[in-house]
C-alpha cells in the first residue's frame, strides 16, 4: 500500500519563505509530485521529482530523498495568491497517483 | 499544450437518476485516464484507472457497477454515476497521461449534486 503524510495547515506572512514537508511509504515508486489546488478548482502541477535532490522553478523548489521517503516544497517570496492547498502525491508502478491529505497554506499580509 | 476538459462542469440531478461525465484530452493522445473523487476539504481519492480499449481497474471500495467507466478512444473517457444518491455528491476530477509519461494533466472537475 501507499501512505502519504503532510501537515494539515500552515500559516506564513507575505514575502516570507515556507517549507511544506511530505513523507511517503510506497511500493513501486515512480516519482513525487506537488500540486497546488485552490478551492473548487482542479489541481495544477507544480513539480515532479524522481531523482534525489533539489529542483528549482522560479519561486518554487522541490526536494526529494528516496532513501528517506521524504520530500518538501519550498515557496519563496510568498504572495497572497499563494494561499491554497498544496498536495503531495506519489506515483506508483501503474502511474497512479496517491495523494496526501493536502496542506492548507494561508498567507497573511 | 496538454489540455484536459471535462463536461459538464456542474450538474444537479435527482436521486435515482444517472449522470454521465466526459473527460477529453484536447491536444494529446491519452493512453491512460484516471478518475478521482474529492469531498469538501479532503484530498483526491483515486477511483479507477482507465486504459484505452480495455476495462477500467477500480480501487478497493469503489463499485464498478455504480461507477461505469468507458475509455473508447485515445481522447475520451466517460464516467457514469448510475442510480445516484445524495452521498454521491462530490467533486469528480479526471486526469490524463500519455504513453511513457508520468505527469498527469487534470481536467477542471465536475461538481455533482444529487438531491
Short mmCIF file of C-alpha atoms in Angstrom, two decimals:
data_model
loop_
_atom_site.label_atom_id
_atom_site.label_comp_id
_atom_site.label_asym_id
_atom_site.label_seq_id
_atom_site.Cartn_x
_atom_site.Cartn_y
_atom_site.Cartn_z
CA UNK A 1 0.00 0.00 0.00
CA UNK A 2 0.88 3.64 -0.01
CA UNK A 3 0.85 6.18 2.78
CA UNK A 4 1.44 9.91 2.36
CA UNK A 5 1.76 12.31 5.30
CA UNK A 6 1.85 16.08 5.23
CA UNK A 7 0.79 18.80 7.69
CA UNK A 8 -2.85 19.80 7.58
CA UNK A 9 -2.38 23.54 7.87
CA UNK A 10 0.37 26.15 7.73
CA UNK A 11 0.38 29.93 8.05
CA UNK A 12 3.04 32.33 6.81
CA UNK A 13 3.48 36.03 6.14
CA UNK A 14 3.59 37.69 2.74
CA UNK A 15 7.18 37.89 1.49
CA UNK A 16 8.39 35.07 3.73
CA UNK A 17 9.60 31.56 2.90
CA UNK A 18 7.65 28.43 3.80
CA UNK A 19 8.59 24.76 3.58
CA UNK A 20 5.90 22.10 3.33
CA UNK A 21 7.12 18.62 4.21
CA UNK A 22 5.83 15.31 2.94
CA UNK A 23 6.78 11.78 3.92
CA UNK A 24 5.71 8.76 1.98
CA UNK A 25 5.75 4.99 2.10
CA UNK A 26 5.03 3.33 -1.18
CA UNK A 27 5.73 0.34 -3.34
CA UNK A 28 6.72 0.72 -6.96
CA UNK A 29 7.70 4.35 -6.50
CA UNK A 30 7.96 6.35 -9.72
CA UNK A 31 8.33 9.88 -8.50
CA UNK A 32 6.84 12.54 -6.29
CA UNK A 33 4.53 15.29 -7.46
CA UNK A 34 3.47 18.55 -5.88
CA UNK A 35 0.22 20.20 -6.92
CA UNK A 36 -1.48 23.44 -5.95
CA UNK A 37 -5.23 23.49 -5.58
CA UNK A 38 -7.48 26.45 -4.98
CA UNK A 39 -10.91 25.80 -3.50
CA UNK A 40 -13.35 24.40 -6.04
CA UNK A 41 -10.73 24.03 -8.75
CA UNK A 42 -8.68 21.16 -10.12
CA UNK A 43 -5.07 20.71 -9.03
CA UNK A 44 -2.38 22.44 -11.03
CA UNK A 45 1.05 20.91 -11.50
CA UNK A 46 3.96 22.47 -9.60
CA UNK A 47 6.81 19.97 -9.68
CA UNK A 48 7.95 16.40 -10.25
CA UNK A 49 10.97 14.75 -8.63
CA UNK A 50 12.13 11.26 -9.42
CA UNK A 51 15.83 11.59 -8.56
CA UNK A 52 17.28 12.75 -5.25
CA UNK A 53 17.97 16.42 -4.98
CA UNK A 54 16.52 19.86 -5.39
CA UNK A 55 14.55 21.08 -8.41
CA UNK A 56 14.15 24.85 -8.63
CA UNK A 57 11.49 26.56 -10.68
CA UNK A 58 11.12 30.26 -10.02
CA UNK A 59 9.75 30.92 -6.56
CA UNK A 60 9.02 27.24 -6.03
CA UNK A 61 11.54 24.48 -5.33
CA UNK A 62 11.03 20.84 -4.53
CA UNK A 63 13.36 18.35 -2.88
CA UNK A 64 13.35 14.58 -2.80
CA UNK A 65 15.21 11.97 -0.78
CA UNK A 66 14.20 8.50 -1.94
CA UNK A 67 16.16 6.73 0.79
CA UNK A 68 14.32 8.68 3.47
CA UNK A 69 10.92 8.70 1.77
CA UNK A 70 10.86 12.45 2.18
CA UNK A 71 10.10 15.48 0.06
CA UNK A 72 9.50 19.14 0.64
CA UNK A 73 8.09 22.04 -1.32
CA UNK A 74 9.73 25.39 -0.72
CA UNK A 75 7.88 28.58 -1.55
CA UNK A 76 9.84 31.83 -1.54
CA UNK A 77 8.71 35.46 -1.59
CA UNK A 78 5.21 34.43 -0.62
CA UNK A 79 2.31 36.26 -2.20
CA UNK A 80 -1.30 36.42 -1.11
CA UNK A 81 -2.29 34.39 -4.18
CA UNK A 82 -0.19 31.50 -2.87
CA UNK A 83 -2.88 30.82 -0.28
CA UNK A 84 -4.13 27.40 -1.39
CA UNK A 85 -3.97 23.71 -0.63
CA UNK A 86 -0.70 22.01 -1.57
CA UNK A 87 -0.95 18.34 -2.41
CA UNK A 88 1.90 15.87 -2.25
CA UNK A 89 1.36 12.81 -4.46
CA UNK A 90 3.42 9.68 -5.03
CA UNK A 91 3.35 7.96 -8.40
CA UNK A 92 3.10 4.19 -8.37
CA UNK A 93 4.20 1.49 -10.78
CA UNK A 94 0.99 1.85 -12.83
CA UNK A 95 1.39 5.64 -12.90
CA UNK A 96 -1.49 6.04 -10.49
CA UNK A 97 -1.17 8.88 -8.01
CA UNK A 98 -1.74 8.54 -4.29
CA UNK A 99 -2.38 11.93 -2.76
CA UNK A 100 -1.67 13.16 0.72
CA UNK A 101 -4.42 14.96 2.58
CA UNK A 102 -3.13 18.33 1.45
CA UNK A 103 -1.62 21.23 3.37
CA UNK A 104 -3.80 24.32 3.54
CA UNK A 105 -1.46 27.31 3.38
CA UNK A 106 -2.70 30.70 4.49
CA UNK A 107 -0.59 33.72 3.59
CA UNK A 108 -1.19 36.70 5.84
CA UNK A 109 -0.47 40.34 4.91
CA UNK B 1 -0.45 22.05 -24.74
CA UNK B 2 -1.66 19.17 -22.54
CA UNK B 3 -5.18 20.42 -22.01
CA UNK B 4 -7.87 18.23 -20.48
CA UNK B 5 -11.52 19.25 -20.47
CA UNK B 6 -14.47 17.93 -18.52
CA UNK B 7 -18.15 18.26 -19.22
CA UNK B 8 -20.34 19.25 -17.55
CA UNK B 9 -18.64 21.49 -15.00
CA UNK B 10 -21.66 21.35 -12.72
CA UNK B 11 -24.66 19.03 -12.61
CA UNK B 12 -27.61 18.73 -10.30
CA UNK B 13 -29.75 15.64 -10.54
CA UNK B 14 -32.48 13.83 -8.70
CA UNK B 15 -31.80 10.77 -6.61
CA UNK B 16 -32.08 7.59 -8.66
CA UNK B 17 -31.06 9.10 -11.98
CA UNK B 18 -27.80 8.50 -13.86
CA UNK B 19 -25.25 11.13 -14.74
CA UNK B 20 -22.52 10.93 -17.38
CA UNK B 21 -19.31 12.96 -17.09
CA UNK B 22 -16.97 13.31 -20.05
CA UNK B 23 -13.22 13.76 -19.90
CA UNK B 24 -11.36 14.74 -23.06
CA UNK B 25 -7.70 15.27 -23.84
CA UNK B 26 -7.72 18.10 -26.37
CA UNK B 27 -4.21 18.11 -27.77
CA UNK B 28 -2.62 14.78 -26.98
CA UNK B 29 -3.44 11.10 -27.01
CA UNK B 30 -4.28 9.88 -23.54
CA UNK B 31 -3.43 6.22 -23.26
CA UNK B 32 -4.42 6.27 -19.61
CA UNK B 33 -7.05 8.31 -17.81
CA UNK B 34 -7.71 8.40 -14.10
CA UNK B 35 -10.89 9.29 -12.24
CA UNK B 36 -10.74 10.87 -8.78
CA UNK B 37 -13.35 11.94 -6.27
CA UNK B 38 -12.84 14.73 -3.78
CA UNK B 39 -15.08 15.52 -0.84
CA UNK B 40 -15.03 19.01 0.72
CA UNK B 41 -11.74 19.83 2.39
CA UNK B 42 -10.43 16.36 1.65
CA UNK B 43 -7.78 15.17 -0.73
CA UNK B 44 -8.30 13.44 -4.05
CA UNK B 45 -9.15 9.76 -3.87
CA UNK B 46 -8.39 7.62 -6.89
CA UNK B 47 -11.49 5.76 -8.05
CA UNK B 48 -10.27 3.96 -11.13
CA UNK B 49 -7.63 3.76 -13.82
CA UNK B 50 -8.81 3.58 -17.41
CA UNK B 51 -6.68 2.40 -20.33
CA UNK B 52 -7.90 2.96 -23.85
CA UNK B 53 -9.69 -0.06 -25.24
CA UNK B 54 -9.68 -2.11 -22.05
CA UNK B 55 -11.72 -2.42 -18.88
CA UNK B 56 -11.07 0.03 -16.09
CA UNK B 57 -9.25 -1.02 -12.95
CA UNK B 58 -11.17 0.05 -9.86
CA UNK B 59 -9.71 0.88 -6.49
CA UNK B 60 -10.80 -1.08 -3.47
CA UNK B 61 -14.19 0.01 -2.22
CA UNK B 62 -15.33 1.57 -5.50
CA UNK B 63 -18.34 -0.19 -7.00
CA UNK B 64 -17.73 -0.85 -10.68
CA UNK B 65 -21.43 -1.36 -11.37
CA UNK B 66 -22.25 2.02 -9.90
CA UNK B 67 -19.43 3.99 -11.46
CA UNK B 68 -19.27 2.89 -15.08
CA UNK B 69 -16.13 3.93 -16.92
CA UNK B 70 -15.63 3.77 -20.65
CA UNK B 71 -12.43 4.73 -22.46
CA UNK B 72 -13.35 4.10 -26.06
CA UNK B 73 -10.81 6.37 -27.72
CA UNK B 74 -7.44 7.97 -27.03
CA UNK B 75 -9.08 11.31 -26.32
CA UNK B 76 -12.25 10.46 -24.42
CA UNK B 77 -13.19 8.70 -21.21
CA UNK B 78 -16.59 8.80 -19.58
CA UNK B 79 -17.72 8.20 -16.02
CA UNK B 80 -21.38 7.36 -15.48
CA UNK B 81 -22.74 7.53 -11.97
CA UNK B 82 -25.71 5.17 -12.02
CA UNK B 83 -28.70 5.44 -9.69
CA UNK B 84 -27.15 8.45 -7.99
CA UNK B 85 -27.75 9.08 -4.31
CA UNK B 86 -27.08 12.17 -2.21
CA UNK B 87 -23.92 10.57 -0.80
CA UNK B 88 -22.53 10.51 -4.35
CA UNK B 89 -22.48 14.31 -4.31
CA UNK B 90 -18.84 15.24 -4.75
CA UNK B 91 -16.24 16.87 -6.96
CA UNK B 92 -15.19 14.44 -9.69
CA UNK B 93 -11.87 15.10 -11.41
CA UNK B 94 -10.28 13.25 -14.28
CA UNK B 95 -6.66 13.27 -15.36
CA UNK B 96 -4.91 12.01 -18.44
CA UNK B 97 -1.44 10.86 -19.28
CA UNK B 98 0.25 9.77 -22.46
CA UNK B 99 2.34 6.70 -23.08
CA UNK B 100 5.70 6.79 -21.32
CA UNK B 101 4.87 9.87 -19.28
CA UNK B 102 4.38 10.05 -15.53
CA UNK B 103 2.85 13.50 -15.49
CA UNK B 104 -0.90 13.64 -15.23
CA UNK B 105 -2.86 16.55 -16.62
CA UNK B 106 -6.03 17.30 -14.73
CA UNK B 107 -9.39 18.38 -16.01
CA UNK B 108 -11.22 21.27 -14.35
CA UNK B 109 -13.52 18.94 -12.42
CA UNK B 110 -17.27 18.31 -12.29
CA UNK B 111 -19.34 19.28 -9.29
CA UNK B 112 -22.13 16.73 -8.84
CA UNK B 113 -25.03 17.46 -6.52
CA UNK B 114 -27.65 14.77 -6.01
CA UNK B 115 -30.89 15.94 -4.48
#
